[in-house]
PDB file of C-alpha atoms in Angstrom:
ATOM      1  CA  LEU A   8       0.000   0.000   0.000  1.00 42.00           C
ATOM      2  CA  SER A   9       1.285   3.465  -0.797  1.00 43.00           C
ATOM      3  CA  SER A  10       1.962   6.043   1.889  1.00 42.00           C
ATOM      4  CA  SER A  11      -0.847   8.226   0.527  1.00 43.00           C
ATOM      5  CA  SER A  12      -3.316   5.340   0.775  1.00 40.00           C
ATOM      6  CA  SER A  13      -2.204   4.629   4.330  1.00 41.00           C
ATOM      7  CA  SER A  14      -2.654   8.255   5.320  1.00 41.00           C
ATOM      8  CA  SER A  15      -6.174   8.519   3.948  1.00 40.00           C
ATOM      9  CA  SER A  16      -7.153   5.177   5.463  1.00 39.00           C
ATOM     10  CA  ARG A  17      -6.163   6.315   8.936  1.00 36.00           C
ATOM     11  CA  SER A  18      -8.365   9.379   8.731  1.00 36.00           C
ATOM     12  CA  SER A  19     -11.583   7.784   7.475  1.00 36.00           C
ATOM     13  CA  GLY A  20     -13.906   4.811   7.891  1.00 37.00           C
ATOM     14  CA  LEU A  21     -13.227   2.779  11.011  1.00 35.00           C
ATOM     15  CA  ALA A  22     -12.008   5.654  13.118  1.00 35.00           C
ATOM     16  CA  SER A  23     -12.163   3.580  16.294  1.00 37.00           C
ATOM     17  CA  VAL A  24      -9.555   1.129  14.981  1.00 38.00           C
ATOM     18  CA  SER A  25      -5.925   2.074  15.358  1.00 36.00           C
ATOM     19  CA  PRO A  26      -3.796   0.723  12.473  1.00 34.00           C
ATOM     20  CA  ARG A  27      -0.831   0.492  14.815  1.00 35.00           C
ATOM     21  CA  ARG A  28      -2.605  -2.203  16.809  1.00 38.00           C
ATOM     22  CA  VAL A  29      -3.106  -4.447  13.776  1.00 38.00           C
ATOM     23  CA  PRO A  30      -0.070  -6.212  12.283  1.00 39.00           C
ATOM     24  CA  PRO A  31       0.007  -6.860   8.528  1.00 42.00           C
ATOM     25  CA  TRP A  32      -1.216 -10.208   7.268  1.00 46.00           C
ATOM     26  CA  SER A  33       1.888 -11.815   5.813  1.00 46.00           C
ATOM     27  CA  SER A  34       0.554 -13.339   2.614  1.00 42.00           C
ATOM     28  CA  ARG A  35       2.526 -14.041  -0.520  1.00 42.00           C
ATOM     29  CA  ARG A  36       0.872 -11.264  -2.528  1.00 41.00           C
ATOM     30  CA  CYS A  37      -0.265  -8.445  -0.270  1.00 40.00           C
ATOM     31  CA  SER A  38      -0.465  -7.076   3.241  1.00 41.00           C
ATOM     32  CA  ILE A  39      -4.032  -7.011   4.528  1.00 45.00           C
ATOM     33  CA  THR A  40      -4.654  -4.929   7.633  1.00 45.00           C
ATOM     34  CA  LEU A  41      -7.796  -4.014   9.467  1.00 53.00           C
ATOM     35  CA  TRP A  42      -7.524  -0.394   8.410  1.00 46.00           C
ATOM     36  CA  SER A  43      -7.963  -1.493   4.800  1.00 49.00           C
ATOM     37  CA  LEU A  44     -11.678  -1.538   5.639  1.00 53.00           C
ATOM     38  CA  ALA A  45     -11.423   2.241   5.816  1.00 40.00           C
ATOM     39  CA  GLY A  46     -10.666   2.444   2.107  1.00 40.00           C
ATOM     40  CA  GLY A  47      -7.183   1.039   1.610  1.00 40.00           C
ATOM     41  CA  CYS A  48      -6.167   0.304  -1.975  1.00 35.00           C
ATOM     42  CA  LEU A  49      -6.607  -3.442  -2.376  1.00 36.00           C
ATOM     43  CA  PRO A  50      -6.984  -5.330  -5.651  1.00 36.00           C
ATOM     44  CA  TYR A  51     -10.452  -6.632  -6.366  1.00 33.00           C
ATOM     45  CA  TRP A  52     -11.775  -9.251  -8.748  1.00 36.00           C
ATOM     46  CA  PRO A  53     -15.482 -10.170  -8.759  1.00 38.00           C
ATOM     47  CA  LEU A  54     -15.938 -13.883  -8.210  1.00 40.00           C
ATOM     48  CA  ALA A  55     -18.821 -16.266  -7.969  1.00 46.00           C
ATOM     49  CA  GLY A  56     -19.637 -16.693  -4.317  1.00 55.00           C
ATOM     50  CA  PRO A  57     -22.370 -16.486  -1.702  1.00 70.00           C
ATOM     51  CA  ALA A  58     -25.684 -15.110  -2.948  1.00 63.00           C
ATOM     52  CA  PRO A  59     -25.748 -11.308  -2.631  1.00 63.00           C
ATOM     53  CA  ALA A  60     -28.618  -9.537  -0.932  1.00 57.00           C
ATOM     54  CA  THR A  61     -31.243  -8.457  -3.450  1.00 47.00           C
ATOM     55  CA  ALA A  62     -33.524  -6.276  -1.337  1.00 45.00           C
ATOM     56  CA  LYS A  63     -32.815  -2.760  -0.075  1.00 46.00           C
ATOM     57  CA  GLU A  64     -29.810  -4.154   1.804  1.00 53.00           C
ATOM     58  CA  ASP A  65     -30.944  -2.668   5.100  1.00 67.00           C
ATOM     59  CA  MET A  66     -28.483  -3.638   7.791  1.00 75.00           C
ATOM     60  CA  LYS A  67     -29.785  -5.560  10.783  1.00 72.00           C
ATOM     61  CA  ILE A  68     -29.887  -4.134  14.295  1.00 70.00           C
ATOM     62  CA  GLU A  69     -27.228  -5.571  16.609  1.00 66.00           C
ATOM     63  CA  TYR A  70     -28.842  -6.388  19.948  1.00 64.00           C
ATOM     64  CA  GLN A  71     -26.973  -4.727  22.802  1.00 61.00           C
ATOM     65  CA  PRO A  72     -28.819  -4.844  26.141  1.00 61.00           C
ATOM     66  CA  ARG A  73     -27.671  -1.420  27.319  1.00 60.00           C
ATOM     67  CA  LEU A  74     -28.874   0.302  24.153  1.00 61.00           C
ATOM     68  CA  LYS A  75     -32.670   0.589  24.048  1.00 64.00           C
ATOM     69  CA  GLU A  76     -32.874   0.344  20.273  1.00 65.00           C
ATOM     70  CA  GLY A  77     -29.681  -1.615  19.665  1.00 67.00           C
ATOM     71  CA  LYS A  78     -27.027  -0.605  17.156  1.00 72.00           C
ATOM     72  CA  ARG A  79     -27.386  -0.742  13.387  1.00 77.00           C
ATOM     73  CA  ARG A  80     -24.568  -2.695  11.777  1.00 82.00           C
ATOM     74  CA  LYS A  81     -22.102  -0.937   9.523  1.00 87.00           C
ATOM     75  CA  ARG A  82     -22.328  -1.555   5.782  1.00 91.00           C
ATOM     76  CA  PHE A  83     -18.926  -1.488   4.075  1.00 89.00           C
ATOM     77  CA  SER A  84     -19.384  -0.171   0.532  1.00 88.00           C
ATOM     78  CA  ASP A  85     -16.536  -2.191  -1.013  1.00 94.00           C
ATOM     79  CA  PHE A  86     -17.816  -5.483   0.432  1.00 97.00           C
ATOM     80  CA  THR A  87     -20.591  -7.654  -0.984  1.00 97.00           C
ATOM     81  CA  LEU A  88     -23.491  -8.136   1.417  1.00 96.00           C
ATOM     82  CA  THR A  89     -25.191 -11.543   1.324  1.00 96.00           C
ATOM     83  CA  GLU A  90     -28.695 -12.493   2.406  1.00 95.00           C
ATOM     84  CA  SER A  91     -27.341 -14.021   5.612  1.00 95.00           C
ATOM     85  CA  GLY A  92     -25.728 -10.745   6.696  1.00 94.00           C
ATOM     86  CA  LEU A  93     -22.179 -11.789   5.810  1.00 97.00           C
ATOM     87  CA  GLN A  94     -20.038  -9.174   4.047  1.00 97.00           C
ATOM     88  CA  TYR A  95     -17.074 -10.322   1.961  1.00 98.00           C
ATOM     89  CA  LYS A  96     -14.459  -8.946  -0.401  1.00 98.00           C
ATOM     90  CA  ASP A  97     -12.223 -10.862  -2.813  1.00 97.00           C
ATOM     91  CA  VAL A  98      -8.643  -9.698  -2.419  1.00 97.00           C
ATOM     92  CA  ASP A  99      -7.081 -12.331  -4.676  1.00 97.00           C
ATOM     93  CA  ALA A 100      -8.902 -14.338  -7.335  1.00 94.00           C
ATOM     94  CA  GLY A 101      -6.581 -17.310  -7.018  1.00 96.00           C
ATOM     95  CA  ARG A 102      -5.996 -19.679  -9.906  1.00 94.00           C
ATOM     96  CA  THR A 103      -8.262 -18.450 -12.661  1.00 90.00           C
ATOM     97  CA  GLN A 104      -8.533 -21.917 -14.207  1.00 90.00           C
ATOM     98  CA  GLY A 105      -8.975 -23.647 -10.880  1.00 90.00           C
ATOM     99  CA  ARG A 106     -12.077 -25.394  -9.624  1.00 90.00           C
ATOM    100  CA  GLN A 107     -14.550 -23.259  -7.705  1.00 96.00           C
ATOM    101  CA  VAL A 108     -15.527 -24.604  -4.294  1.00 97.00           C
ATOM    102  CA  ILE A 109     -19.001 -26.094  -3.981  1.00 97.00           C
ATOM    103  CA  ALA A 110     -20.822 -27.935  -1.200  1.00 97.00           C
ATOM    104  CA  GLY A 111     -19.284 -31.329  -0.497  1.00 97.00           C
ATOM    105  CA  ASP A 112     -15.759 -30.348  -1.550  1.00 98.00           C
ATOM    106  CA  THR A 113     -12.916 -30.655   0.943  1.00 98.00           C
ATOM    107  CA  VAL A 114     -11.055 -27.397   1.499  1.00 98.00           C
ATOM    108  CA  VAL A 115      -7.685 -26.702   3.099  1.00 98.00           C
ATOM    109  CA  LEU A 116      -7.123 -23.105   4.168  1.00 98.00           C
ATOM    110  CA  THR A 117      -5.233 -20.787   6.485  1.00 98.00           C
ATOM    111  CA  TRP A 118      -6.847 -17.880   8.276  1.00 98.00           C
ATOM    112  CA  GLU A 119      -6.390 -14.804  10.424  1.00 98.00           C
ATOM    113  CA  GLY A 120      -8.858 -13.054  12.709  1.00 98.00           C
ATOM    114  CA  TYR A 121      -9.384  -9.625  14.288  1.00 98.00           C
ATOM    115  CA  THR A 122     -11.920  -8.116  16.670  1.00 95.00           C
ATOM    116  CA  ILE A 123     -13.106  -5.091  14.705  1.00 90.00           C
ATOM    117  CA  ASN A 124     -14.488  -3.050  17.576  1.00 83.00           C
ATOM    118  CA  TYR A 125     -12.136  -4.111  20.385  1.00 85.00           C
ATOM    119  CA  PHE A 126      -9.261  -1.851  19.299  1.00 88.00           C
ATOM    120  CA  GLY A 127      -8.794  -4.021  16.214  1.00 92.00           C
ATOM    121  CA  ARG A 128      -7.104  -6.598  18.409  1.00 95.00           C
ATOM    122  CA  PRO A 129      -5.933  -9.728  16.547  1.00 97.00           C
ATOM    123  CA  PHE A 130      -6.885 -13.135  17.866  1.00 98.00           C
ATOM    124  CA  GLU A 131      -5.130 -15.205  15.208  1.00 98.00           C
ATOM    125  CA  THR A 132      -2.155 -14.014  13.139  1.00 98.00           C
ATOM    126  CA  ARG A 133       1.199 -15.332  12.069  1.00 96.00           C
ATOM    127  CA  THR A 134       2.812 -12.793  14.392  1.00 97.00           C
ATOM    128  CA  LEU A 135       0.965 -14.204  17.403  1.00 97.00           C
ATOM    129  CA  GLN A 136       2.003 -17.711  16.397  1.00 97.00           C
ATOM    130  CA  GLU A 137       5.643 -16.696  16.071  1.00 97.00           C
ATOM    131  CA  GLN A 138       5.595 -14.902  19.420  1.00 97.00           C
ATOM    132  CA  ALA A 139       4.091 -17.980  21.088  1.00 97.00           C
ATOM    133  CA  LYS A 140       6.474 -20.267  19.171  1.00 97.00           C
ATOM    134  CA  VAL A 141       3.697 -22.494  17.890  1.00 97.00           C
ATOM    135  CA  GLN A 142       3.377 -24.139  14.507  1.00 95.00           C
ATOM    136  CA  VAL A 143      -0.127 -24.352  13.126  1.00 96.00           C
ATOM    137  CA  ASP A 144      -1.362 -26.594  10.339  1.00 97.00           C
ATOM    138  CA  PRO A 145      -3.978 -25.317   7.878  1.00 98.00           C
ATOM    139  CA  ILE A 146      -7.540 -26.303   8.727  1.00 97.00           C
ATOM    140  CA  ARG A 147      -9.241 -28.944   6.611  1.00 98.00           C
ATOM    141  CA  PHE A 148     -13.001 -29.435   6.379  1.00 98.00           C
ATOM    142  CA  LYS A 149     -15.770 -30.585   4.097  1.00 98.00           C
ATOM    143  CA  VAL A 150     -17.962 -27.710   2.924  1.00 98.00           C
ATOM    144  CA  GLY A 151     -21.389 -28.078   4.474  1.00 98.00           C
ATOM    145  CA  ASP A 152     -20.415 -30.524   7.227  1.00 97.00           C
ATOM    146  CA  GLY A 153     -21.054 -28.021  10.028  1.00 97.00           C
ATOM    147  CA  THR A 154     -17.594 -28.145  11.571  1.00 98.00           C
ATOM    148  CA  VAL A 155     -16.574 -24.541  10.855  1.00 98.00           C
ATOM    149  CA  ILE A 156     -18.304 -21.266  11.703  1.00 98.00           C
ATOM    150  CA  PRO A 157     -21.173 -20.488   9.300  1.00 98.00           C
ATOM    151  CA  ALA A 158     -19.411 -17.413   7.878  1.00 98.00           C
ATOM    152  CA  ILE A 159     -16.479 -19.457   6.573  1.00 98.00           C
ATOM    153  CA  ASP A 160     -18.666 -22.294   5.326  1.00 98.00           C
ATOM    154  CA  GLU A 161     -20.683 -19.761   3.314  1.00 98.00           C
ATOM    155  CA  ALA A 162     -17.803 -17.564   2.153  1.00 98.00           C
ATOM    156  CA  VAL A 163     -15.532 -20.321   0.875  1.00 98.00           C
ATOM    157  CA  ARG A 164     -18.071 -21.330  -1.773  1.00 98.00           C
ATOM    158  CA  GLY A 165     -17.059 -19.987  -5.155  1.00 97.00           C
ATOM    159  CA  MET A 166     -13.411 -19.520  -4.196  1.00 98.00           C
ATOM    160  CA  ARG A 167     -10.480 -21.144  -5.988  1.00 97.00           C
ATOM    161  CA  GLU A 168      -7.089 -22.394  -4.830  1.00 97.00           C
ATOM    162  CA  GLU A 169      -4.799 -19.519  -3.797  1.00 97.00           C
ATOM    163  CA  GLY A 170      -7.814 -17.235  -3.474  1.00 98.00           C
ATOM    164  CA  ILE A 171      -8.001 -14.774  -0.565  1.00 98.00           C
ATOM    165  CA  ARG A 172     -11.255 -13.418   0.807  1.00 98.00           C
ATOM    166  CA  GLN A 173     -11.957 -10.968   3.636  1.00 98.00           C
ATOM    167  CA  LEU A 174     -15.053 -11.520   5.755  1.00 98.00           C
ATOM    168  CA  ILE A 175     -17.031  -9.218   8.030  1.00 97.00           C
ATOM    169  CA  VAL A 176     -18.647 -11.715  10.391  1.00 97.00           C
ATOM    170  CA  PRO A 177     -21.784 -10.808  12.399  1.00 95.00           C
ATOM    171  CA  VAL A 178     -22.177 -12.620  15.688  1.00 93.00           C
ATOM    172  CA  GLU A 179     -24.816 -15.090  14.437  1.00 94.00           C
ATOM    173  CA  LEU A 180     -22.445 -16.331  11.711  1.00 97.00           C
ATOM    174  CA  GLY A 181     -19.514 -16.662  14.083  1.00 97.00           C
ATOM    175  CA  TYR A 182     -18.716 -18.954  16.970  1.00 97.00           C
ATOM    176  CA  ASP A 183     -21.257 -21.105  18.737  1.00 94.00           C
ATOM    177  CA  GLU A 184     -21.892 -20.624  22.449  1.00 91.00           C
ATOM    178  CA  ALA A 185     -19.970 -23.797  23.303  1.00 90.00           C
ATOM    179  CA  LYS A 186     -17.077 -22.643  21.087  1.00 91.00           C
ATOM    180  CA  LYS A 187     -16.683 -26.018  19.417  1.00 94.00           C
ATOM    181  CA  LEU A 188     -16.698 -24.785  15.823  1.00 98.00           C
ATOM    182  CA  LEU A 189     -13.473 -24.258  13.887  1.00 98.00           C
ATOM    183  CA  PRO A 190     -11.236 -22.420  13.475  1.00 98.00           C
ATOM    184  CA  ARG A 191     -10.004 -21.599  16.966  1.00 97.00           C
ATOM    185  CA  PRO A 192      -7.110 -19.346  18.018  1.00 98.00           C
ATOM    186  CA  SER A 193      -3.835 -21.224  18.359  1.00 98.00           C
ATOM    187  CA  THR A 194      -2.357 -19.069  21.141  1.00 98.00           C
ATOM    188  CA  PHE A 195      -3.388 -18.203  24.683  1.00 97.00           C
ATOM    189  CA  SER A 196      -3.291 -14.457  24.006  1.00 97.00           C
ATOM    190  CA  GLY A 197      -5.427 -14.870  20.897  1.00 97.00           C
ATOM    191  CA  GLN A 198      -7.961 -17.020  22.729  1.00 97.00           C
ATOM    192  CA  ARG A 199      -8.131 -14.481  25.533  1.00 96.00           C
ATOM    193  CA  ALA A 200      -8.746 -11.590  23.107  1.00 96.00           C
ATOM    194  CA  LEU A 201     -11.537 -13.486  21.338  1.00 96.00           C
ATOM    195  CA  ASP A 202     -13.126 -14.661  24.582  1.00 95.00           C
ATOM    196  CA  PHE A 203     -13.106 -11.130  25.964  1.00 94.00           C
ATOM    197  CA  VAL A 204     -15.362 -10.068  23.098  1.00 94.00           C
ATOM    198  CA  LEU A 205     -17.579 -13.143  22.783  1.00 94.00           C
ATOM    199  CA  ASP A 206     -18.119 -13.597  26.530  1.00 93.00           C
ATOM    200  CA  ASN A 207     -18.660  -9.920  27.318  1.00 88.00           C
ATOM    201  CA  LYS A 208     -21.925  -9.405  29.216  1.00 83.00           C
ATOM    202  CA  GLY A 209     -21.694  -5.636  29.592  1.00 73.00           C
ATOM    203  CA  GLY A 210     -24.221  -5.014  26.862  1.00 69.00           C
ATOM    204  CA  LEU A 211     -22.177  -2.546  24.803  1.00 75.00           C
ATOM    205  CA  MET A 212     -19.625  -4.804  23.102  1.00 83.00           C
ATOM    206  CA  ASP A 213     -19.991  -5.134  19.331  1.00 86.00           C
ATOM    207  CA  LYS A 214     -18.989  -8.724  18.573  1.00 91.00           C
ATOM    208  CA  THR A 215     -18.445  -8.364  14.819  1.00 94.00           C
ATOM    209  CA  LEU A 216     -15.235 -10.024  13.600  1.00 97.00           C
ATOM    210  CA  LEU A 217     -12.931  -9.640  10.618  1.00 97.00           C
ATOM    211  CA  ILE A 218     -11.603 -12.946   9.264  1.00 98.00           C
ATOM    212  CA  ASN A 219      -9.232 -13.450   6.323  1.00 98.00           C
ATOM    213  CA  ILE A 220      -9.236 -16.839   4.603  1.00 98.00           C
ATOM    214  CA  ASP A 221      -6.633 -18.121   2.142  1.00 98.00           C
ATOM    215  CA  VAL A 222      -7.579 -21.278   0.241  1.00 98.00           C
ATOM    216  CA  LYS A 223      -4.626 -23.632  -0.248  1.00 97.00           C
ATOM    217  CA  ARG A 224      -6.240 -26.750  -1.704  1.00 97.00           C
ATOM    218  CA  VAL A 225      -9.623 -27.846  -3.027  1.00 97.00           C
ATOM    219  CA  TYR A 226     -10.490 -31.524  -3.343  1.00 96.00           C
ATOM    220  CA  GLN A 227     -13.559 -32.439  -5.372  1.00 93.00           C
ATOM    221  CA  ASN A 228     -16.234 -34.408  -3.612  1.00 86.00           C
ATOM    222  CA  GLN A 229     -16.061 -38.047  -4.641  1.00 72.00           C
ATOM    223  CA  LYS A 230     -19.583 -39.473  -4.680  1.00 65.00           C
TER     224      LYS A 230
END
């Protein structure tokens, strides 16, 4: 990203998120940071994916007990909004001749996660893994088997190998109450940051997450 893009990003959009608190995502093609949601210059290629919303695209109200009328969710103009409430953006198209993911396929991917409204704090990044000296294998799952959070199961459809997609994840498409769904943070500090948001009972915590997924392999379903 150019210095001019960085400067404008810091002064607009998600003003509550400090770019200094969010380390770059070390991918092979680009650095993706939380402040890119504020208008950073990222490449974009339209891909087949989750069904976009077709109505007026009114954003749902986020229930927060201490706010009488709740809080209306933010709509990011450069993200596609789906009928479920998921917002996603394709950062890398991946292999243009590769197979697009459909239900029943087995997918191998890596991921990173940030708490958008808790100071942009990361809960899964390569930096956290390196600091904790842990080695993490990519996650592997069958699309539609219910083992990953709904946002990832929905968003991965239509992607190709080496594709990268950013997801804005509302609470109902994120982690289950028992926290058994994948993927989970690989470090103690990451788990603590995520739990602080998900388990908060104060009534004012916005639990929306930002998750980056990078598809490594796609295996066709063998019937």
